[in-house]
């Protein structure tokens, strides 16, 4: 290159103004509508927004790309290395460009930590070391800088430090360019948003983020309780399922938000967070739903529940018609290992006639830290014939100790 090499520290300082986000890729699925008439609602798309034909009706129209092109990898370090060794077999450390970019996007989409992802790519011989470092940091941002660089140095030796530091600096530079480009891939995630419905507020509020995961991992602080609303298995719904979806979002839209109160976050307020498209305008809430964002939330939560030793709720989350409500005093859906307890509410088998009472039970002033327990008690006695396990109380627990990285195996790649 004719331009001088950037100083890694100065680039890191400039990169600090760019949000240190994990780019999880754009989870875009074909989205169609389902009718509210009798019978079973069928469709080829795995996710369908009840009552909406949003993809066909949106101003820019056209089908959305499918998530089928993405690969979800294991977050277990040994399993991840095996998967990437198989995926990169024969590359000999020469995979570059679009191939490497896709691999890195899928790793972040799968929730793989930057350091673990970098090591698995290096050991799998998926690309030259310097290109892996650059791409992992370009997509991972400032928060990925240290773990990626440290893991690469650990595996290649200190003799490559200067080369890898320049590669890491180039990663931040590339990220800044992508964020500045109006049509850059990181901008595409801005089509998704989280709509907040605080109890008693005069209006709802929509928030966007460069990376979709921040919408549910770093919600706006200041509310007393947070309820994240997730869609379930919204294909092959029967009439009762469709009615339940429509009624739930009608109640949230018309009952939770009212003409009184204030919009600012308050500790005594319970906020409902609904994944939507950012440019949905004045459509009814049920027609604004973003199933791609909900799909990511549901997938990440299901996997976290299994790691948390709760395979039952995870299975219901994966296969139930939904919708689901995840409530906590924490302004984040994940992780489950830290923070406050969570209450997972599975509405799959609940009749639409009970939804008003459920939302009303949630829509109470948050008086203290025991508000979530009182909500659980109100819900326990609400239904005449409650579905089995429709309420799941999830206690936090200490995370397991991080795996010590092995140092005796060299990566199947060269510094390039």
CSV table of C-alpha atoms in Angstrom, one decimal:
chain,number,residue,atom,x,y,z
A,1,UNK,CA,0.0,0.0,0.0
A,2,UNK,CA,1.2,3.5,-0.7
A,3,UNK,CA,-0.3,5.0,2.4
A,4,UNK,CA,1.7,4.8,5.7
A,5,UNK,CA,0.9,2.1,8.2
A,6,UNK,CA,-1.4,3.5,11.0
A,7,UNK,CA,-0.1,3.5,14.5
A,8,UNK,CA,-2.1,0.9,16.4
A,9,UNK,CA,-2.6,3.0,19.5
A,10,UNK,CA,-3.8,6.0,17.6
A,11,UNK,CA,-6.2,3.9,15.6
A,12,UNK,CA,-7.5,2.3,18.8
A,13,UNK,CA,-8.2,5.8,20.2
A,14,UNK,CA,-10.1,6.8,17.0
A,15,UNK,CA,-11.9,3.4,17.0
A,16,UNK,CA,-13.2,4.1,20.5
A,17,UNK,CA,-15.7,6.5,19.1
A,18,UNK,CA,-17.1,3.7,17.0
A,19,UNK,CA,-19.5,1.6,19.2
A,20,UNK,CA,-17.6,-1.5,20.4
A,21,UNK,CA,-20.2,-3.9,19.1
A,22,UNK,CA,-20.2,-7.5,18.0
A,23,UNK,CA,-21.6,-7.6,14.5
A,24,UNK,CA,-23.9,-10.6,14.3
A,25,UNK,CA,-24.6,-10.4,10.6
A,26,UNK,CA,-27.9,-9.5,9.1
A,27,UNK,CA,-30.5,-12.2,9.9
A,28,UNK,CA,-32.8,-11.6,7.0
A,29,UNK,CA,-35.6,-14.1,6.4
A,30,UNK,CA,-38.3,-14.2,3.8
A,31,UNK,CA,-41.3,-12.7,5.6
A,32,UNK,CA,-44.9,-13.2,4.6
A,33,UNK,CA,-48.3,-12.9,6.2
A,34,UNK,CA,-50.8,-15.2,7.6
A,35,UNK,CA,-54.5,-14.9,7.4
A,36,UNK,CA,-56.8,-14.8,10.4
A,37,UNK,CA,-59.4,-17.1,9.0
A,38,UNK,CA,-59.9,-20.6,10.2
A,39,UNK,CA,-57.7,-23.6,9.6
A,40,UNK,CA,-53.9,-23.8,9.7
A,41,UNK,CA,-51.7,-21.0,8.4
A,42,UNK,CA,-49.0,-22.6,6.2
A,43,UNK,CA,-46.0,-21.1,4.4
A,44,UNK,CA,-42.5,-21.9,3.2
A,45,UNK,CA,-40.9,-19.3,5.3
A,46,UNK,CA,-39.9,-20.5,8.8
A,47,UNK,CA,-41.0,-17.2,10.4
A,48,UNK,CA,-44.2,-15.4,9.6
A,49,UNK,CA,-45.5,-12.3,11.3
A,50,UNK,CA,-49.1,-13.0,12.3
A,51,UNK,CA,-51.6,-10.8,10.4
A,52,UNK,CA,-48.9,-9.1,8.3
A,53,UNK,CA,-47.6,-9.3,4.7
A,54,UNK,CA,-44.9,-6.9,5.6
A,55,UNK,CA,-42.3,-7.9,3.0
A,56,UNK,CA,-44.6,-7.4,0.1
A,57,UNK,CA,-46.1,-4.2,1.4
A,58,UNK,CA,-43.0,-2.4,2.4
A,59,UNK,CA,-42.1,0.7,0.3
A,60,UNK,CA,-38.9,-0.8,-1.1
A,61,UNK,CA,-40.6,-4.2,-1.5
A,62,UNK,CA,-38.8,-7.3,-2.7
A,63,UNK,CA,-38.0,-10.5,-0.8
A,64,UNK,CA,-35.4,-10.4,2.0
A,65,UNK,CA,-32.4,-12.7,1.9
A,66,UNK,CA,-32.7,-15.9,3.8
A,67,UNK,CA,-30.9,-16.9,6.9
A,68,UNK,CA,-30.3,-20.3,5.3
A,69,UNK,CA,-27.0,-19.0,4.1
A,70,UNK,CA,-25.7,-18.6,7.6
A,71,UNK,CA,-24.1,-21.3,9.7
A,72,UNK,CA,-24.5,-21.4,13.5
A,73,UNK,CA,-21.4,-22.7,15.2
A,74,UNK,CA,-20.8,-24.2,18.6
A,75,UNK,CA,-19.7,-22.0,21.5
A,76,UNK,CA,-17.8,-24.9,23.1
A,77,UNK,CA,-14.2,-24.2,22.2
A,78,UNK,CA,-13.3,-27.8,21.3
A,79,UNK,CA,-16.4,-28.3,19.3
A,80,UNK,CA,-15.9,-25.0,17.5
A,81,UNK,CA,-12.3,-25.9,16.5
A,82,UNK,CA,-13.5,-29.2,15.1
A,83,UNK,CA,-16.2,-27.5,13.1
A,84,UNK,CA,-13.9,-25.0,11.6
A,85,UNK,CA,-11.2,-27.6,10.9
A,86,UNK,CA,-13.8,-29.4,8.9
A,87,UNK,CA,-15.1,-26.2,7.3
A,88,UNK,CA,-11.6,-25.0,6.3
A,89,UNK,CA,-10.2,-28.4,5.3
A,90,UNK,CA,-8.0,-27.9,2.3
A,91,UNK,CA,-7.7,-24.1,2.6
A,92,UNK,CA,-4.2,-24.3,4.0
A,93,UNK,CA,-4.4,-20.9,5.5
A,94,UNK,CA,-5.3,-19.3,2.2
A,95,UNK,CA,-9.0,-18.5,2.6
A,96,UNK,CA,-9.6,-14.8,2.2
A,97,UNK,CA,-12.1,-12.1,1.1
A,98,UNK,CA,-15.7,-13.1,1.1
A,99,UNK,CA,-15.1,-16.6,2.5
A,100,UNK,CA,-13.3,-15.3,5.6
A,101,UNK,CA,-15.9,-12.4,6.0
A,102,UNK,CA,-18.7,-14.9,6.0
A,103,UNK,CA,-17.0,-17.2,8.5
A,104,UNK,CA,-16.4,-14.3,10.9
A,105,UNK,CA,-20.0,-13.1,10.5
A,106,UNK,CA,-21.3,-16.5,11.3
A,107,UNK,CA,-19.0,-16.8,14.4
A,108,UNK,CA,-20.3,-13.6,15.8
A,109,UNK,CA,-23.9,-14.5,14.9
A,110,UNK,CA,-23.4,-17.7,16.9
A,111,UNK,CA,-22.3,-15.8,20.0
A,112,UNK,CA,-18.7,-17.0,19.8
A,113,UNK,CA,-16.3,-14.9,21.8
A,114,UNK,CA,-13.7,-13.0,19.7
A,115,UNK,CA,-10.7,-14.7,21.2
A,116,UNK,CA,-12.2,-18.2,20.8
A,117,UNK,CA,-13.3,-17.4,17.2
A,118,UNK,CA,-9.8,-16.1,16.3
A,119,UNK,CA,-8.2,-19.2,17.7
A,120,UNK,CA,-10.5,-21.6,16.0
A,121,UNK,CA,-10.0,-19.9,12.6
A,122,UNK,CA,-6.2,-20.0,13.1
A,123,UNK,CA,-6.1,-23.6,14.2
A,124,UNK,CA,-8.4,-24.5,11.3
A,125,UNK,CA,-6.1,-22.9,8.7
A,126,UNK,CA,-9.0,-20.8,7.4
A,127,UNK,CA,-6.9,-17.8,6.3
A,128,UNK,CA,-3.6,-16.1,6.9
A,129,UNK,CA,-3.2,-15.0,10.5
A,130,UNK,CA,-3.0,-11.3,9.8
A,131,UNK,CA,-6.2,-11.4,7.7
A,132,UNK,CA,-8.0,-13.3,10.4
A,133,UNK,CA,-7.0,-10.6,13.0
A,134,UNK,CA,-8.1,-7.8,10.7
A,135,UNK,CA,-11.5,-9.3,9.9
A,136,UNK,CA,-12.3,-10.4,13.4
A,137,UNK,CA,-11.6,-6.8,14.7
A,138,UNK,CA,-13.3,-5.1,11.7
A,139,UNK,CA,-16.5,-7.0,12.6
A,140,UNK,CA,-16.0,-7.2,16.3
A,141,UNK,CA,-14.9,-3.6,17.0
A,142,UNK,CA,-12.9,-2.2,19.9
A,143,UNK,CA,-14.0,-4.8,22.3
A,144,UNK,CA,-12.5,-7.5,20.1
A,145,UNK,CA,-9.1,-5.8,19.7
A,146,UNK,CA,-7.3,-7.2,22.8
A,147,UNK,CA,-8.7,-10.7,22.9
A,148,UNK,CA,-8.1,-11.3,19.2
A,149,UNK,CA,-4.6,-9.8,19.2
A,150,UNK,CA,-3.6,-11.6,22.4
A,151,UNK,CA,-4.8,-15.0,21.1
A,152,UNK,CA,-3.1,-14.6,17.8
A,153,UNK,CA,0.2,-13.6,19.5
A,154,UNK,CA,-0.1,-16.6,21.9
A,155,UNK,CA,-0.4,-19.0,18.9
A,156,UNK,CA,2.2,-17.4,16.6
A,157,UNK,CA,4.8,-16.1,19.0
A,158,UNK,CA,6.1,-12.6,19.8
A,159,UNK,CA,8.1,-12.4,16.6
A,160,UNK,CA,4.9,-11.6,14.7
A,161,UNK,CA,3.9,-8.8,17.1
A,162,UNK,CA,4.5,-5.9,14.8
A,163,UNK,CA,2.7,-7.5,11.9
A,164,UNK,CA,-0.2,-8.5,13.9
A,165,UNK,CA,-0.5,-5.1,15.7
A,166,UNK,CA,-0.7,-3.5,12.2
A,167,UNK,CA,-3.3,-6.0,11.2
A,168,UNK,CA,-5.3,-5.2,14.3
A,169,UNK,CA,-5.1,-1.5,13.6
A,170,UNK,CA,-6.2,-2.1,10.1
A,171,UNK,CA,-9.3,-3.9,11.5
A,172,UNK,CA,-10.4,-0.8,13.4
A,173,UNK,CA,-9.7,1.4,10.3
A,174,UNK,CA,-11.8,-0.9,8.2
A,175,UNK,CA,-14.6,-0.9,10.7
A,176,UNK,CA,-14.7,2.9,10.8
A,177,UNK,CA,-14.9,2.9,7.0
A,178,UNK,CA,-17.8,0.4,7.0
A,179,UNK,CA,-19.7,2.4,9.6
A,180,UNK,CA,-19.1,5.7,7.6
A,181,UNK,CA,-20.3,4.2,4.4
A,182,UNK,CA,-24.0,4.8,3.8
A,183,UNK,CA,-24.4,1.4,2.2
A,184,UNK,CA,-22.0,-0.5,4.3
A,185,UNK,CA,-23.0,-3.9,5.7
A,186,UNK,CA,-23.0,-2.6,9.3
A,187,UNK,CA,-25.6,-0.1,8.4
A,188,UNK,CA,-28.1,-2.8,7.3
A,189,UNK,CA,-28.7,-3.8,10.9
A,190,UNK,CA,-30.3,-0.4,11.4
A,191,UNK,CA,-33.5,-1.7,9.8
A,192,UNK,CA,-34.2,-3.4,13.1
A,193,UNK,CA,-35.3,-1.7,16.3
A,194,UNK,CA,-36.7,-2.3,19.7
A,195,UNK,CA,-39.9,-0.5,20.5
A,196,UNK,CA,-40.4,0.3,24.2
A,197,UNK,CA,-43.9,0.4,25.7
A,198,UNK,CA,-43.5,1.8,29.3
A,199,UNK,CA,-46.5,1.5,31.5
A,200,UNK,CA,-48.5,4.7,31.6
A,201,UNK,CA,-46.3,6.5,29.2
A,202,UNK,CA,-48.0,8.7,26.6
A,203,UNK,CA,-46.1,7.2,23.6
A,204,UNK,CA,-43.9,4.3,22.7
A,205,UNK,CA,-40.2,4.8,21.9
A,206,UNK,CA,-38.1,3.1,19.2
A,207,UNK,CA,-34.4,2.5,19.6
A,208,UNK,CA,-31.9,1.3,17.0
A,209,UNK,CA,-28.4,0.0,17.2
A,210,UNK,CA,-25.6,-0.8,14.8
A,211,UNK,CA,-25.5,-4.4,16.1
A,212,UNK,CA,-28.7,-6.2,16.6
A,213,UNK,CA,-27.6,-7.9,19.8
A,214,UNK,CA,-27.3,-4.6,21.6
A,215,UNK,CA,-31.0,-4.1,21.3
A,216,UNK,CA,-31.6,-6.9,23.8
A,217,UNK,CA,-28.3,-7.1,25.6
A,218,UNK,CA,-28.0,-3.4,26.5
A,219,UNK,CA,-31.5,-2.0,26.8
A,220,UNK,CA,-32.1,1.6,28.0
A,221,UNK,CA,-31.6,1.7,31.8
A,222,UNK,CA,-33.9,3.3,34.3
A,223,UNK,CA,-37.0,1.1,34.3
A,224,UNK,CA,-38.0,-1.1,37.2
A,225,UNK,CA,-39.0,-4.2,35.2
A,226,UNK,CA,-38.2,-5.2,31.6
A,227,UNK,CA,-40.3,-7.6,29.6
A,228,UNK,CA,-38.8,-8.8,26.3
A,229,UNK,CA,-41.4,-10.1,23.9
A,230,UNK,CA,-40.3,-13.0,21.7
A,231,UNK,CA,-42.2,-14.6,18.8
A,232,UNK,CA,-42.4,-18.3,18.9
A,233,UNK,CA,-42.7,-20.9,16.1
A,234,UNK,CA,-44.9,-18.7,14.0
A,235,UNK,CA,-45.3,-21.0,11.0
A,236,UNK,CA,-48.2,-23.5,10.8
A,237,UNK,CA,-50.3,-21.6,13.3
A,238,UNK,CA,-53.9,-22.5,13.9
A,239,UNK,CA,-56.7,-20.0,14.4
A,240,UNK,CA,-56.3,-19.8,18.2
A,241,UNK,CA,-52.5,-19.1,17.8
A,242,UNK,CA,-53.1,-16.2,15.3
A,243,UNK,CA,-55.8,-14.8,17.6
A,244,UNK,CA,-53.4,-14.9,20.6
A,245,UNK,CA,-50.7,-13.0,18.7
A,246,UNK,CA,-53.0,-10.3,17.4
A,247,UNK,CA,-54.7,-9.8,20.8
A,248,UNK,CA,-51.4,-9.7,22.7
A,249,UNK,CA,-49.9,-6.9,20.5
A,250,UNK,CA,-53.2,-5.1,20.4
A,251,UNK,CA,-53.3,-5.0,24.2
A,252,UNK,CA,-49.6,-3.9,24.5
A,253,UNK,CA,-50.1,-1.2,21.9
A,254,UNK,CA,-53.4,0.2,23.2
A,255,UNK,CA,-53.5,-0.6,26.9
A,256,UNK,CA,-49.9,-0.3,28.2
A,257,UNK,CA,-49.2,3.0,26.6
A,258,UNK,CA,-51.7,5.6,27.7
A,259,UNK,CA,-52.4,9.4,27.4
A,260,UNK,CA,-51.1,10.0,30.9
A,261,UNK,CA,-47.7,9.9,32.6
A,262,UNK,CA,-44.2,10.7,31.3
A,263,UNK,CA,-41.9,9.2,28.7
A,264,UNK,CA,-38.7,9.2,30.7
A,265,UNK,CA,-37.5,5.8,32.3
A,266,UNK,CA,-38.7,5.5,35.9
A,267,UNK,CA,-37.9,2.9,38.5
A,268,UNK,CA,-41.5,2.3,39.3
A,269,UNK,CA,-42.3,1.6,35.6
A,270,UNK,CA,-42.6,-1.8,33.8
A,271,UNK,CA,-41.5,-1.6,30.1
A,272,UNK,CA,-42.4,-4.0,27.3
A,273,UNK,CA,-39.7,-4.3,24.6
A,274,UNK,CA,-40.9,-5.5,21.2
A,275,UNK,CA,-38.6,-6.3,18.2
A,276,UNK,CA,-39.8,-4.3,15.2
A,277,UNK,CA,-38.6,-2.9,11.9
A,278,UNK,CA,-37.2,0.6,12.4
A,279,UNK,CA,-39.1,2.2,9.5
A,280,UNK,CA,-42.5,0.7,10.1
A,281,UNK,CA,-44.3,4.1,10.3
A,282,UNK,CA,-47.8,4.1,11.8
A,283,UNK,CA,-48.7,0.5,11.1
A,284,UNK,CA,-50.3,-1.6,13.8
A,285,UNK,CA,-47.8,-3.1,16.1
A,286,UNK,CA,-48.5,-6.7,15.0
A,287,UNK,CA,-47.5,-5.6,11.4
A,288,UNK,CA,-44.3,-4.0,12.6
A,289,UNK,CA,-42.8,-7.2,14.2
A,290,UNK,CA,-39.3,-8.1,13.0
A,291,UNK,CA,-39.2,-11.9,13.1
A,292,UNK,CA,-35.5,-11.9,12.2
A,293,UNK,CA,-34.5,-10.0,15.3
A,294,UNK,CA,-36.8,-12.1,17.4
A,295,UNK,CA,-35.3,-15.2,15.9
A,296,UNK,CA,-31.9,-14.1,17.0
A,297,UNK,CA,-33.2,-13.4,20.5
A,298,UNK,CA,-34.9,-16.7,20.8
A,299,UNK,CA,-31.9,-18.7,19.5
A,300,UNK,CA,-29.5,-17.0,21.8
A,301,UNK,CA,-31.9,-17.4,24.8
A,302,UNK,CA,-32.6,-21.0,24.0
A,303,UNK,CA,-28.9,-21.8,23.9
A,304,UNK,CA,-28.2,-19.9,27.1
A,305,UNK,CA,-31.0,-21.9,28.8
A,306,UNK,CA,-29.4,-25.2,27.8
A,307,UNK,CA,-26.0,-24.0,29.1
A,308,UNK,CA,-27.9,-22.9,32.3
A,309,UNK,CA,-29.1,-26.5,32.8
A,310,UNK,CA,-32.7,-25.7,31.7
A,311,UNK,CA,-33.3,-27.9,28.6
A,312,UNK,CA,-37.1,-28.0,29.2
A,313,UNK,CA,-37.7,-24.3,28.8
A,314,UNK,CA,-35.2,-24.2,25.9
A,315,UNK,CA,-37.1,-26.9,24.0
A,316,UNK,CA,-40.4,-25.1,24.5
A,317,UNK,CA,-38.8,-21.9,23.4
A,318,UNK,CA,-37.5,-23.6,20.2
A,319,UNK,CA,-40.7,-25.4,19.3
A,320,UNK,CA,-43.6,-23.6,21.0
A,321,UNK,CA,-46.0,-21.4,19.1
A,322,UNK,CA,-45.5,-18.6,21.5
A,323,UNK,CA,-45.3,-15.7,22.0
A,324,UNK,CA,-43.0,-15.6,25.0
A,325,UNK,CA,-42.3,-13.0,27.7
A,326,UNK,CA,-39.0,-12.8,29.5
A,327,UNK,CA,-39.2,-10.4,32.5
A,328,UNK,CA,-36.4,-9.2,34.8
A,329,UNK,CA,-35.2,-6.2,36.6
A,330,UNK,CA,-32.1,-6.3,34.4
A,331,UNK,CA,-32.1,-4.2,31.2
A,332,UNK,CA,-30.9,-7.2,29.2
A,333,UNK,CA,-32.2,-10.5,28.0
A,334,UNK,CA,-28.8,-12.1,28.4
A,335,UNK,CA,-26.6,-13.4,30.0
A,336,UNK,CA,-28.5,-15.6,32.5
A,337,UNK,CA,-25.4,-16.2,34.7
A,338,UNK,CA,-25.3,-12.8,36.4
A,339,UNK,CA,-27.7,-10.2,37.6
A,340,UNK,CA,-31.2,-10.7,38.8
A,341,UNK,CA,-33.7,-13.6,38.5
A,342,UNK,CA,-35.8,-13.9,35.4
A,343,UNK,CA,-39.4,-15.0,34.8
A,344,UNK,CA,-40.0,-16.8,31.4
A,345,UNK,CA,-43.7,-16.8,30.5
A,346,UNK,CA,-44.8,-19.2,27.7
A,347,UNK,CA,-48.1,-18.1,26.2
A,348,UNK,CA,-48.2,-21.0,23.7
A,349,UNK,CA,-51.2,-22.7,25.3
A,350,UNK,CA,-52.9,-19.6,26.8
A,351,UNK,CA,-56.3,-18.5,25.4
A,352,UNK,CA,-56.5,-15.0,24.0
A,353,UNK,CA,-59.2,-14.2,26.6
A,354,UNK,CA,-56.6,-14.4,29.4
A,355,UNK,CA,-54.1,-12.0,27.8
A,356,UNK,CA,-55.6,-8.8,29.1
A,357,UNK,CA,-55.4,-10.2,32.7
A,358,UNK,CA,-51.7,-11.2,32.1
A,359,UNK,CA,-50.7,-7.8,30.8
A,360,UNK,CA,-52.7,-6.1,33.6
A,361,UNK,CA,-50.8,-8.3,36.1
A,362,UNK,CA,-47.5,-7.1,34.6
A,363,UNK,CA,-48.6,-3.5,34.3
A,364,UNK,CA,-48.3,-2.6,38.0
A,365,UNK,CA,-46.0,-0.1,39.8
A,366,UNK,CA,-42.6,-1.6,40.5
A,367,UNK,CA,-42.2,-0.9,44.3
A,368,UNK,CA,-39.1,-2.7,45.1
A,369,UNK,CA,-36.8,-5.6,44.2
A,370,UNK,CA,-39.5,-8.2,45.1
A,371,UNK,CA,-41.7,-6.9,42.2
A,372,UNK,CA,-40.8,-9.9,40.0
A,373,UNK,CA,-41.8,-12.4,42.7
A,374,UNK,CA,-45.1,-10.7,43.2
A,375,UNK,CA,-45.7,-10.8,39.5
A,376,UNK,CA,-45.1,-14.5,39.5
A,377,UNK,CA,-47.6,-15.0,42.3
A,378,UNK,CA,-50.3,-12.9,40.5
A,379,UNK,CA,-49.8,-15.0,37.4
A,380,UNK,CA,-50.0,-18.3,39.2
A,381,UNK,CA,-53.6,-17.8,40.2
A,382,UNK,CA,-54.7,-16.0,37.1
A,383,UNK,CA,-55.6,-18.9,34.8
A,384,UNK,CA,-58.4,-21.4,35.4
A,385,UNK,CA,-56.5,-24.3,33.8
A,386,UNK,CA,-52.9,-23.2,33.4
A,387,UNK,CA,-50.7,-25.0,30.8
A,388,UNK,CA,-47.9,-27.1,32.3
A,389,UNK,CA,-44.7,-25.2,32.9
A,390,UNK,CA,-46.0,-21.9,31.5
A,391,UNK,CA,-44.1,-20.0,34.2
A,392,UNK,CA,-40.4,-20.7,34.6
A,393,UNK,CA,-38.4,-19.0,37.4
A,394,UNK,CA,-34.7,-18.7,36.4
A,395,UNK,CA,-32.1,-17.9,39.1
A,396,UNK,CA,-28.7,-16.4,38.1
A,397,UNK,CA,-25.6,-18.4,38.8
A,398,UNK,CA,-21.9,-17.8,38.7
A,399,UNK,CA,-20.4,-18.4,35.3
A,400,UNK,CA,-18.0,-21.3,34.9
A,401,UNK,CA,-14.3,-20.5,35.0
A,402,UNK,CA,-12.9,-19.6,31.5
A,403,UNK,CA,-11.0,-22.3,29.7
A,404,UNK,CA,-7.2,-21.8,29.8
A,405,UNK,CA,-6.0,-21.6,26.2
A,406,UNK,CA,-3.7,-24.4,25.1
A,407,UNK,CA,-0.2,-23.3,24.0
A,408,UNK,CA,1.2,-26.5,22.6
A,409,UNK,CA,-0.5,-26.6,19.2
A,410,UNK,CA,0.6,-24.3,16.4
A,411,UNK,CA,-2.1,-22.9,14.1
A,412,UNK,CA,-2.3,-24.3,10.6
A,413,UNK,CA,-1.7,-20.9,9.1
A,414,UNK,CA,1.1,-18.5,8.4
A,415,UNK,CA,1.5,-14.8,9.1
A,416,UNK,CA,0.5,-13.0,6.0
